[in-house]
Coordinates of C-alpha atoms and ligand atoms in Angstrom, one line a residue:
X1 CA -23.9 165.0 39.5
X2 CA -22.4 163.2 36.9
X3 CA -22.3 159.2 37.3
X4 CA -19.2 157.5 38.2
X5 CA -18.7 153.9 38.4
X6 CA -16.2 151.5 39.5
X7 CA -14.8 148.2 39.0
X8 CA -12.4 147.3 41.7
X9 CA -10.5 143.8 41.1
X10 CA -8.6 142.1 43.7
X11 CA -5.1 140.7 42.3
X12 CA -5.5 137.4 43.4
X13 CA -5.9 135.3 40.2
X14 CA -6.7 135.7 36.9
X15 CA -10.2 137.7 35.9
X16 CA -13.2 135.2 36.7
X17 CA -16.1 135.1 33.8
X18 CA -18.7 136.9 36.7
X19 CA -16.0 139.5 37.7
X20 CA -15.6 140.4 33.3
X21 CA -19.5 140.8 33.6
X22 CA -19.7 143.1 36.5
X23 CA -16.6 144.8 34.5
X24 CA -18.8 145.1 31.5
X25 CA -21.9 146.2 33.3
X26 CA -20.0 149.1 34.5
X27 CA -18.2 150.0 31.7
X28 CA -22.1 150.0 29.7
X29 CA -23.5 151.9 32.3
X30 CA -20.8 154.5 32.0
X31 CA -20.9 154.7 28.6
X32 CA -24.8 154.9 28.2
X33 CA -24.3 157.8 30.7
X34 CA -21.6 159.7 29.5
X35 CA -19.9 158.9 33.0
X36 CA -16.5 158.0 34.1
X37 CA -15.2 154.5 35.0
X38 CA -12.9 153.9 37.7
X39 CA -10.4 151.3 37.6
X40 CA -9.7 150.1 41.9
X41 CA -7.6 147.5 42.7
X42 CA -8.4 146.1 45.9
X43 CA -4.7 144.9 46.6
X44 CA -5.1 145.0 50.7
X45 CA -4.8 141.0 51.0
X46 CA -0.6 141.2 51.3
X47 CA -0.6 137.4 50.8
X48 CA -2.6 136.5 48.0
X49 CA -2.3 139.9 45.8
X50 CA 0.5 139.5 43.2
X51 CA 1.2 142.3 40.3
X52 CA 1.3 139.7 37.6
X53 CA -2.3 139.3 38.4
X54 CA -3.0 142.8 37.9
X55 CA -1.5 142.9 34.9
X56 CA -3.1 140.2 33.6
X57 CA -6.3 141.3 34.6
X58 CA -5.9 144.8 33.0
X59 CA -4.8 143.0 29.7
X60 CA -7.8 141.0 29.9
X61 CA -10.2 143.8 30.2
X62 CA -8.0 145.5 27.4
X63 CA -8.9 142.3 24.9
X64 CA -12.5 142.5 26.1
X65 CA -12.3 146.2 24.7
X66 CA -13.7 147.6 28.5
X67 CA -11.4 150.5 28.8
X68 CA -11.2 152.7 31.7
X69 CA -11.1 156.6 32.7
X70 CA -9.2 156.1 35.5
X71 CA -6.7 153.6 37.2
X72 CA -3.6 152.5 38.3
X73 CA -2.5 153.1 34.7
X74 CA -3.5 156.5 33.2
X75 CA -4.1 158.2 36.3
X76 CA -6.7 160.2 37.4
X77 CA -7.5 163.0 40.2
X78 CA -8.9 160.5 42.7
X79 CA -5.7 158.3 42.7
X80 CA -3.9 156.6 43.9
X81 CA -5.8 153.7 42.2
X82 CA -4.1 150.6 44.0
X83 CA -5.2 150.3 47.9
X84 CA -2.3 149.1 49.1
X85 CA -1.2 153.2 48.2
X86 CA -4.1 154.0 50.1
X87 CA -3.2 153.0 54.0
X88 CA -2.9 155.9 55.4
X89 CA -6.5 157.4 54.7
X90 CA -7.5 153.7 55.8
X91 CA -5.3 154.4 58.9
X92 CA -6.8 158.0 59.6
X93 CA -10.1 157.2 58.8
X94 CA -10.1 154.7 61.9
X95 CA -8.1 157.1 64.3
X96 CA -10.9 159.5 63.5
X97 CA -13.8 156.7 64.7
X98 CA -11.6 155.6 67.3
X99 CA -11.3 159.4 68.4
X100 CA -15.1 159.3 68.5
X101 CA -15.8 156.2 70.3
X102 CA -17.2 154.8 66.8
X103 CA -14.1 151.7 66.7
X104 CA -12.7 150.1 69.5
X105 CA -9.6 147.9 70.1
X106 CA -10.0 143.8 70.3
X107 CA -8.0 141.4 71.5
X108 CA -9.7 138.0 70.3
X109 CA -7.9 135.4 69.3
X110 CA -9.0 133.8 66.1
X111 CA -9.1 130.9 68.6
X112 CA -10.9 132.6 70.8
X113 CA -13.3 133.5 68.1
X114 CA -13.8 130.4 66.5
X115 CA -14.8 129.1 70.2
X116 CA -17.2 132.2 70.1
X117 CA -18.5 131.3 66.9
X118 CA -19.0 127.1 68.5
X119 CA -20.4 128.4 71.5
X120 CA -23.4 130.3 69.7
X121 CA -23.9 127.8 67.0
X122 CA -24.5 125.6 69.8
X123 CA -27.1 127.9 71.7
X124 CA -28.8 128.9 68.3
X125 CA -27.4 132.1 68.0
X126 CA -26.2 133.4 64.4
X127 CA -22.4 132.8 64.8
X128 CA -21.2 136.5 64.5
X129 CA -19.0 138.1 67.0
X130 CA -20.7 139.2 70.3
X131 CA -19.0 142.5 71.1
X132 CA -17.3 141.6 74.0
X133 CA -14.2 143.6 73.8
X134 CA -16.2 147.2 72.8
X135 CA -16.9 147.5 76.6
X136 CA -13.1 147.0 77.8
X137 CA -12.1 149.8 80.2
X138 CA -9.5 151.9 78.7
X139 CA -7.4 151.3 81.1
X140 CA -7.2 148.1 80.9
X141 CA -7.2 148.3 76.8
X142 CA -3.8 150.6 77.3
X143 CA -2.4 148.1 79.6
X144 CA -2.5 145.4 77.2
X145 CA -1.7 147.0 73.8
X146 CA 1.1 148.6 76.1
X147 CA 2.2 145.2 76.9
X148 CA 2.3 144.3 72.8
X149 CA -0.9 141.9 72.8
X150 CA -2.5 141.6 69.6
X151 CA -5.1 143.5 69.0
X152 CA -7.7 144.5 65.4
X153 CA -10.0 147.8 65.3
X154 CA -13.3 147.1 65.3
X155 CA -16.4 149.5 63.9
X156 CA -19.1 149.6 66.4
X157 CA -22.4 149.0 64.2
X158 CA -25.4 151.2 65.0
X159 CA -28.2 149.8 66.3
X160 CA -30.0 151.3 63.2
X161 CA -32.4 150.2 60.3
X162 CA -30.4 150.6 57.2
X163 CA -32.2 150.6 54.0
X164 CA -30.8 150.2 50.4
X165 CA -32.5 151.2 47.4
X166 CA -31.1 148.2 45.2
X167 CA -30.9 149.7 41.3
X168 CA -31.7 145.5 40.5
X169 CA -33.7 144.2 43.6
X170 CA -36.0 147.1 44.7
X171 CA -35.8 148.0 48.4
X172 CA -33.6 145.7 50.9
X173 CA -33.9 146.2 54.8
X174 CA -31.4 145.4 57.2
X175 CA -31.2 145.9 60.8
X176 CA -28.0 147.1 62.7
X177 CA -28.5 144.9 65.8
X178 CA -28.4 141.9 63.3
X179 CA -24.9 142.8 61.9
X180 CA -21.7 142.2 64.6
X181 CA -19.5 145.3 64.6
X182 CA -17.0 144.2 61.8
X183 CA -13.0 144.2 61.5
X184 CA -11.3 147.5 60.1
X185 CA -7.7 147.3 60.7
X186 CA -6.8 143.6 61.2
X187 CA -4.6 142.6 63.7
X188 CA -0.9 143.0 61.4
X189 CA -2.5 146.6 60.8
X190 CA -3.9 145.9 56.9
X191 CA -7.4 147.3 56.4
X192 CA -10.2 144.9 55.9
X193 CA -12.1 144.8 52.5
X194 CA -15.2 147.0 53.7
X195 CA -13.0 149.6 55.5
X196 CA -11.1 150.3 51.8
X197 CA -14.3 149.6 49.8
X198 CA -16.4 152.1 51.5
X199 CA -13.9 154.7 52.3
X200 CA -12.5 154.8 48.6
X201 CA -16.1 154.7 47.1
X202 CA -16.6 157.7 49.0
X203 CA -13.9 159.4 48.2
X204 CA -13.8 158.8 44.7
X205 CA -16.6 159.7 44.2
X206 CA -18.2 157.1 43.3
X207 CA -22.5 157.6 42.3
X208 CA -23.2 153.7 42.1
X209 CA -21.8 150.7 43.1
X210 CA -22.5 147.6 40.7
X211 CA -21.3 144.3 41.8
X212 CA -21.9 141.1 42.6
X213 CA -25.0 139.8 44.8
X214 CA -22.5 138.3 47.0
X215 CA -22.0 141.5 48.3
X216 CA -24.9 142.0 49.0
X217 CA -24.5 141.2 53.1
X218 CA -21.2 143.8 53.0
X219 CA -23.7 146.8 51.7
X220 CA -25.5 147.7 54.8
X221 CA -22.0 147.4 57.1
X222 CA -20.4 149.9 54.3
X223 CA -23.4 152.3 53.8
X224 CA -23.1 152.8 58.0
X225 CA -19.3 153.2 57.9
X226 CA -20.2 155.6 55.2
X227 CA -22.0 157.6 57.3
X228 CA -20.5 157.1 60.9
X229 CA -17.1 159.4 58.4
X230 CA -19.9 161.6 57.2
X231 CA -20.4 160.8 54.1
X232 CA -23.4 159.9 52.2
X233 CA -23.1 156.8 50.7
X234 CA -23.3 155.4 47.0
X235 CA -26.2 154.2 45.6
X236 CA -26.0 150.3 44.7
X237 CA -27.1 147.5 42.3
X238 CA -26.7 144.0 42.9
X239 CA -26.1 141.9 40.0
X240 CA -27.4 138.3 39.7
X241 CA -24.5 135.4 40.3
X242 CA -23.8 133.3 37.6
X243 CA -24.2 129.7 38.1
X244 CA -23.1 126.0 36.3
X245 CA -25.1 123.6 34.6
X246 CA -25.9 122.2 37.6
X247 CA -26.8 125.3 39.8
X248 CA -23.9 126.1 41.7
X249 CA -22.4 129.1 41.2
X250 CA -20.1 128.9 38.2
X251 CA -16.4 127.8 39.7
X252 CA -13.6 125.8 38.3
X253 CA -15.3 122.2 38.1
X254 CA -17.6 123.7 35.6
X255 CA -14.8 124.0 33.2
X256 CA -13.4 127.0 31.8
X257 CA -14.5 130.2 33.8
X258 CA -11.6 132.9 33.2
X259 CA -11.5 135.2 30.4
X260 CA -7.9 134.0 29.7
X261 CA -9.0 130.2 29.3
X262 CA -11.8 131.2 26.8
X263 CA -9.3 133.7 25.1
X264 CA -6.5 130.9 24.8
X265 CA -10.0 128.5 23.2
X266 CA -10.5 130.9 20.7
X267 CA -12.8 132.9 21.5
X268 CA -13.1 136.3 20.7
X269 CA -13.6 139.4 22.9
X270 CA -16.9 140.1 20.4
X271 CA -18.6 136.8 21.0
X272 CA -18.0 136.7 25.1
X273 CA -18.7 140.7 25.6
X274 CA -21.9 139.8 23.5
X275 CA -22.6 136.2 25.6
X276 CA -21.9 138.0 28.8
X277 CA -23.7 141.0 28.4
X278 CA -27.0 138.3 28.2
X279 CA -26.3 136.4 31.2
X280 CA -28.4 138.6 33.3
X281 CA -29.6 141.2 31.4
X282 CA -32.6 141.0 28.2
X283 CA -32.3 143.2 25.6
X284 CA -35.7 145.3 24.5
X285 CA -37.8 143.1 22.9
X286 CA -37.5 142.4 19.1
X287 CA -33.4 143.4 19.5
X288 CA -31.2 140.8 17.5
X289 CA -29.5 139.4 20.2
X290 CA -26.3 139.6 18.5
X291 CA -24.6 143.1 19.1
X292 CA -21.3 145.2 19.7
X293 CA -20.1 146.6 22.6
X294 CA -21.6 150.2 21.0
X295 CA -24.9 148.6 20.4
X296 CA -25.0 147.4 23.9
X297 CA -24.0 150.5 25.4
X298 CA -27.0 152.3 23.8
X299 CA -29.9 149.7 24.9
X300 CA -28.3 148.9 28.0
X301 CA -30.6 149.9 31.5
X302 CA -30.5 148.2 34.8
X303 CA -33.8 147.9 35.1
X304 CA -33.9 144.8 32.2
X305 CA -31.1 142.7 34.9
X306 CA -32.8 140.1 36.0
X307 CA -33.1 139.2 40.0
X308 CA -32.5 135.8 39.6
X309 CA -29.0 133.6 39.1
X310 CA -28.4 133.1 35.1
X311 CA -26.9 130.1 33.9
X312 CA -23.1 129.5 32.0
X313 CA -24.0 128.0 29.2
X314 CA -20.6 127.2 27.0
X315 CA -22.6 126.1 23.9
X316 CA -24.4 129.5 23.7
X317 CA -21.6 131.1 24.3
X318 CA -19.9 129.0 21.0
X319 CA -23.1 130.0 19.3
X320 CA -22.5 133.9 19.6
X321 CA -18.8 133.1 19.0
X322 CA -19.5 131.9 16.0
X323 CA -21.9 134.7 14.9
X324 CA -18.8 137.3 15.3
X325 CA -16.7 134.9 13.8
X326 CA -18.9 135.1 11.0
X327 CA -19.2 139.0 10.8
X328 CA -15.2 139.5 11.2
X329 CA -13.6 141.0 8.1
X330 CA -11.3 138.7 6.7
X331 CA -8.2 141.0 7.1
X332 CA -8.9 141.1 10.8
X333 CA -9.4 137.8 11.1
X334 CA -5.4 137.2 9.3
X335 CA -4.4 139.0 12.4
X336 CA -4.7 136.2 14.1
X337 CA -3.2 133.6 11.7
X338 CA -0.2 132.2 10.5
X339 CA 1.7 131.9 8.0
X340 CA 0.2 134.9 6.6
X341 CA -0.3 133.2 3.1
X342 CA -2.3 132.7 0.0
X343 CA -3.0 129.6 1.7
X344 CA -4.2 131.0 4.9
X345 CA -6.3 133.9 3.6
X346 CA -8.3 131.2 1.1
X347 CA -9.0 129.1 4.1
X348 CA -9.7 131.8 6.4
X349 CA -11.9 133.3 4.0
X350 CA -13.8 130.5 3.3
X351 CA -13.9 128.7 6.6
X352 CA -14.1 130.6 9.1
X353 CA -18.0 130.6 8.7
X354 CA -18.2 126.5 9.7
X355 CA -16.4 127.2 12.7
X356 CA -17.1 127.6 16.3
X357 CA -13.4 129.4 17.3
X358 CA -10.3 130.8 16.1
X359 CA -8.5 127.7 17.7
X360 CA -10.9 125.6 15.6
X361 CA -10.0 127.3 12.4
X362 CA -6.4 127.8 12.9
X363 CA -6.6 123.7 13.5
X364 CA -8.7 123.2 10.3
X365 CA -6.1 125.0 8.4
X366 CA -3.2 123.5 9.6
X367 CA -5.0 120.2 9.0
X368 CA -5.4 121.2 5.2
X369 CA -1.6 122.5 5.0
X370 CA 0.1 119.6 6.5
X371 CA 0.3 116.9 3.6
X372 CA -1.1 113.3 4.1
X373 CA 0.8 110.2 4.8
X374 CA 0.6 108.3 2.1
X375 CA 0.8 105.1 4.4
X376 CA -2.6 105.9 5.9
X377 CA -4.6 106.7 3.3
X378 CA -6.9 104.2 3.4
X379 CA -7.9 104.2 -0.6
X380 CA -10.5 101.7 -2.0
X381 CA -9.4 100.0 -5.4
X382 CA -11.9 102.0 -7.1
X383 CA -9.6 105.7 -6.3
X384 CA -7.5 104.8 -8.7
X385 CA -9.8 105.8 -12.1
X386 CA -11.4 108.6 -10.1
X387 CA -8.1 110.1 -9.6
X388 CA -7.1 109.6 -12.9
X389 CA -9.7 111.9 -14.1
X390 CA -9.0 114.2 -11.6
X391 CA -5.7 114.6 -11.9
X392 CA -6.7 114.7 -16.0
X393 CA -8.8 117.8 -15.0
X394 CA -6.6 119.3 -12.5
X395 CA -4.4 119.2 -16.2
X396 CA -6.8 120.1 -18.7
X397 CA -8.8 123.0 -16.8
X398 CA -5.7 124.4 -15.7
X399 CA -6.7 127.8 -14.6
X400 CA -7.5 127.2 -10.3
X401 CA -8.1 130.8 -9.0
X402 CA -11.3 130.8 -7.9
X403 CA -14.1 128.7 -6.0
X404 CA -16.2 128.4 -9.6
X405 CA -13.0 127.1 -11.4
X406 CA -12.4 124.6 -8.6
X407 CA -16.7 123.4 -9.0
X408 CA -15.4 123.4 -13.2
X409 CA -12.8 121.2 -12.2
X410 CA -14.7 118.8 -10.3
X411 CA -17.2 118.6 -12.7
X412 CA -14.7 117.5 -15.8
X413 CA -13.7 115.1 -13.7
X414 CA -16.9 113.3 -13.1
X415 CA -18.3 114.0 -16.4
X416 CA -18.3 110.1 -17.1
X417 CA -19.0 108.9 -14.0
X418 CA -21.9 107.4 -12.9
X419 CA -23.2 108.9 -9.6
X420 CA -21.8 106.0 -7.4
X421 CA -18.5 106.6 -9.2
X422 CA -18.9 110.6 -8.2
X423 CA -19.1 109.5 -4.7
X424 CA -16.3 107.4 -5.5
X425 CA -14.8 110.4 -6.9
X426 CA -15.2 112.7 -3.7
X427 CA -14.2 110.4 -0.7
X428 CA -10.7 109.8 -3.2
X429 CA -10.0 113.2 -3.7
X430 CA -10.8 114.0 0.3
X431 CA -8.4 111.7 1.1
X432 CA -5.8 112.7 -1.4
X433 CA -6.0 116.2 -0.5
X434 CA -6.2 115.9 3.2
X435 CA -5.6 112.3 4.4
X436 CA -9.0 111.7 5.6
X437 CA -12.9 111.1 4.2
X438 CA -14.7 114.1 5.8
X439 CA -13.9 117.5 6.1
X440 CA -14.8 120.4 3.9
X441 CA -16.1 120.3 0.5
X442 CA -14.0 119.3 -2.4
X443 CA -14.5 122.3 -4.8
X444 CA -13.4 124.5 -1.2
X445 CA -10.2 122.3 -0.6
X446 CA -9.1 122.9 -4.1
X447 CA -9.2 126.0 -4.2
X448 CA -7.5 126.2 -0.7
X449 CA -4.7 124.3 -2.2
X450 CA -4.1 125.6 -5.2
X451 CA -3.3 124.0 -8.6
X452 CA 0.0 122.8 -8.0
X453 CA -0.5 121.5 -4.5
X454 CA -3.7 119.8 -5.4
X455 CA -2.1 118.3 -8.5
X456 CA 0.9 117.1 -6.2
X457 CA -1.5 115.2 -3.8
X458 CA -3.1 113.7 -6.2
X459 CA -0.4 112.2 -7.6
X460 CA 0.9 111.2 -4.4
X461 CA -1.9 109.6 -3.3
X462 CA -2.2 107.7 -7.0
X463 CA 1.5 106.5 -5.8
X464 CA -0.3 105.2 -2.8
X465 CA -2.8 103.1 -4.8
X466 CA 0.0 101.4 -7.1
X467 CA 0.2 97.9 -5.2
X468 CA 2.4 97.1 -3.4
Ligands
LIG501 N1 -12.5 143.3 45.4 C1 -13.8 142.9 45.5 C2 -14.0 141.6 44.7 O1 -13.1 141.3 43.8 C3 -14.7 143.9 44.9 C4 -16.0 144.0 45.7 C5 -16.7 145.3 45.3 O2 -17.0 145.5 44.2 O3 -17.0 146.0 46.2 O4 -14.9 140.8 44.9

């Protein structure tokens, strides 16, 4: 049977760092397989579901280069793809249990569960729901519904030993008689999460379910409803949760933890794909860690995730940023720039290896575009000579189209000088160039600028040291 994986979002904000990971894990796993992946949207939540987010959260996994086989968007045979297009196999699913005394009707109040919940808490009981409306008599269950009360379908969970063969953590066992017979329809009539997740894993198709580890406790209750409609249930593998600094798991206090926040940063879809990929999974040993989504897809196995939580760790994730900053092709990396200049391509060019993020370079070159105040240059009485010469050179060398002409340059101009006057020499010109004493190398900012803007800040800034 061929493999077919899913990833099934629910449209309720924007796409979470730990959801793009289980998004990527899928989409490597398909690829390594030559399988299909299977964009879901789990839309059932009326409320809190909103289109905009699902069509940010397909443009996000669009920039993260995870493309799908089939979805909401390009189809498929197993569609529709949204759940909320779904109900009525939800619907006839449960008339089907209900027909075989596998779902029942309950009238419980979420006051009158929360009491439940209190009253077992208090006698030391796991706070789940005891059961008490399966054994209504149907009478007295036609009366009431008759009557308009409120009721939700419930599954009835077999008493059963439920084992899942975890792809990441081995064997789990779970027992039935430990799980409380779960809601399928709720009481407006929606279908709960593990009603739609189970019955559209089935009947898509689906060979393996990877998600979250929070998930974990819905597995057995899905894997039963599985079987109670005859099917035979997906396999599974639980992926680690991702976690803060500080060891909770990773949420908005920790900073940013949406794709769109890190895109908006700067970061590209190379260096996160490549970060996220490593937050939970080790490549073979003696594999550069830095790699492509192809590269990944060929070394990637579920047996090297790791059972335990991994840790967000923004600086690493700068650090790989920065390595596929690095390796970008200039021309790619104008895509992203503007004004699409002589200007901008020099800087890009020769900056974009100090930096940790596009936003980072695109600030570094507007910094070196935008011309200096001449009322806060703060230029020591000495500039004035060191200027002179360079401004003499800037004349004399004439010819500016390279990096080497810009080190020729320099060097005419501090021909004379004594190495405290070069030093001299180099704060002057970084402040006549860009308005401030630190920043890139001299020889790199000149030929940034250019001849005639170089030679035009310099003689602004000798303005500056005329006194006043
Ligand atoms: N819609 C669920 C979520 O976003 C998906 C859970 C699953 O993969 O089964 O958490």
């Amino acid at each position: 049977m061929s493999v077919r994986v899913r990833f099934a979002p629910s449209p309720t904000g924007s796409l979470h760092v730990g959801n793009a990971r289980t998004a990527l894990f899928n989409w490597l796993f398909a690829r390594k397989h030559g399988g299909g992946l299977i964009l879901r949207i789990e839309d059932t939540d009326r409320e809190r579901s909103r289109p905009e987010w699902e069509a940010a959260i397909l443009e996000d996994l669009r920039w993260l280069g995870l493309h799908w086989d089939e979805g909401p968007d390009v189809g498929g045979d197993a569609g529709p793809y949204r759940q909320s297009e779904r109900l009525e196999a939800y619907q006839a699913a449960v008339d089907r249990l209900m027909g075989e005394g596998k779902a029942y009707f309950c009238f419980c109040s979420p006051e009158a569960l929360e009491a439940q919940r209190q009253d077992r808490l208090a006698r030391g009981l796991p706070p789940r729901y005891d059961g008490r409306c399966r054994s209504l008599p149907a009478e007295e269950v036609r009366q009431r519904r008759g009557a308009g009360e409120a009721s939700a379908v419930r599954f009835v969970m077999p008493r059963e030993r439920i084992t899942v063969h975890d792809h990441v953590k081995g064997e789990i066992r779970f027992l039935g008689s430990d799980l409380d017979d779960f809601v399928l329809l709720r009481a407006d009539g929606s279908p709960s999460y593990n009603l739609a997740a189970a019955l559209d894993d089935c009947r898509m198709g689906i060979t393996l379910v990877i998600r979250g580890d929070d998930h974990l406790a819905n597995t057995p209750r899905q894997m039963a409803l599985a079987r109670a409609l005859g099917w035979e249930p997906p396999q599974f593998a639980h992926l680690p949760l991702i976690h803060g600094s500080d060891g909770a798991p990773l949420s908005k206090r920790h900073g940013a933890v949406s794709v769109a926040e890190h895109r908006a940063a700067g970061i590209l879809p190379e260096g996160l794909v490549n970060y996220l990929a490593l937050l939970g999974w080790s490549p073979p040993a003696g594999r550069d860690e830095v790699m492509d989504l192809p590269t990944l897809s060929g070394l990637f196995t579920l047996d090297r995730v790791s059972r335990s939580p991994a840790k967000f760790d923004p600086e690493r994730l700068a650090w790989f940023n920065r390595q596929h900053l690095r390796r970008l092709p200039t021309g790619q990396l104008l895509a992203f720039m503007e004004p699409a200049d002589d200007l901008t391509e020099r800087a890009a060019r020769l900056l974009h290896k100090e930096v940790d993020s596009l936003v980072a370079l695109k600030r570094a070159i507007a910094e070196i575009r935008s011309e200096p105040e001449l009322e806060s240059l703060d230029l020591p009485a000495t500039a004035e000579s060191a200027l002179l010469q360079l401004r003499g050179a800037l004349v004399v060398q004439g010819r500016l189209e390279s990096e080497e002409d810009a080190q020729r340059i320099l060097a005419h101009a501090a021909r004379d000088l004594a190495p405290d006057g070069r030093r001299v020499l180099m704060r002057a010109a970084r402040l006549a160039l860009i308005g401030k004493p630190d920043g890139p190398p001299v020889a790199t900012l000149l030929w940034i600028l250019g001849a005639e803007r170089a030679k035009q800040r310099v003689e602004n800034a000798l303005k500056g040291c005329v006194a006043p």
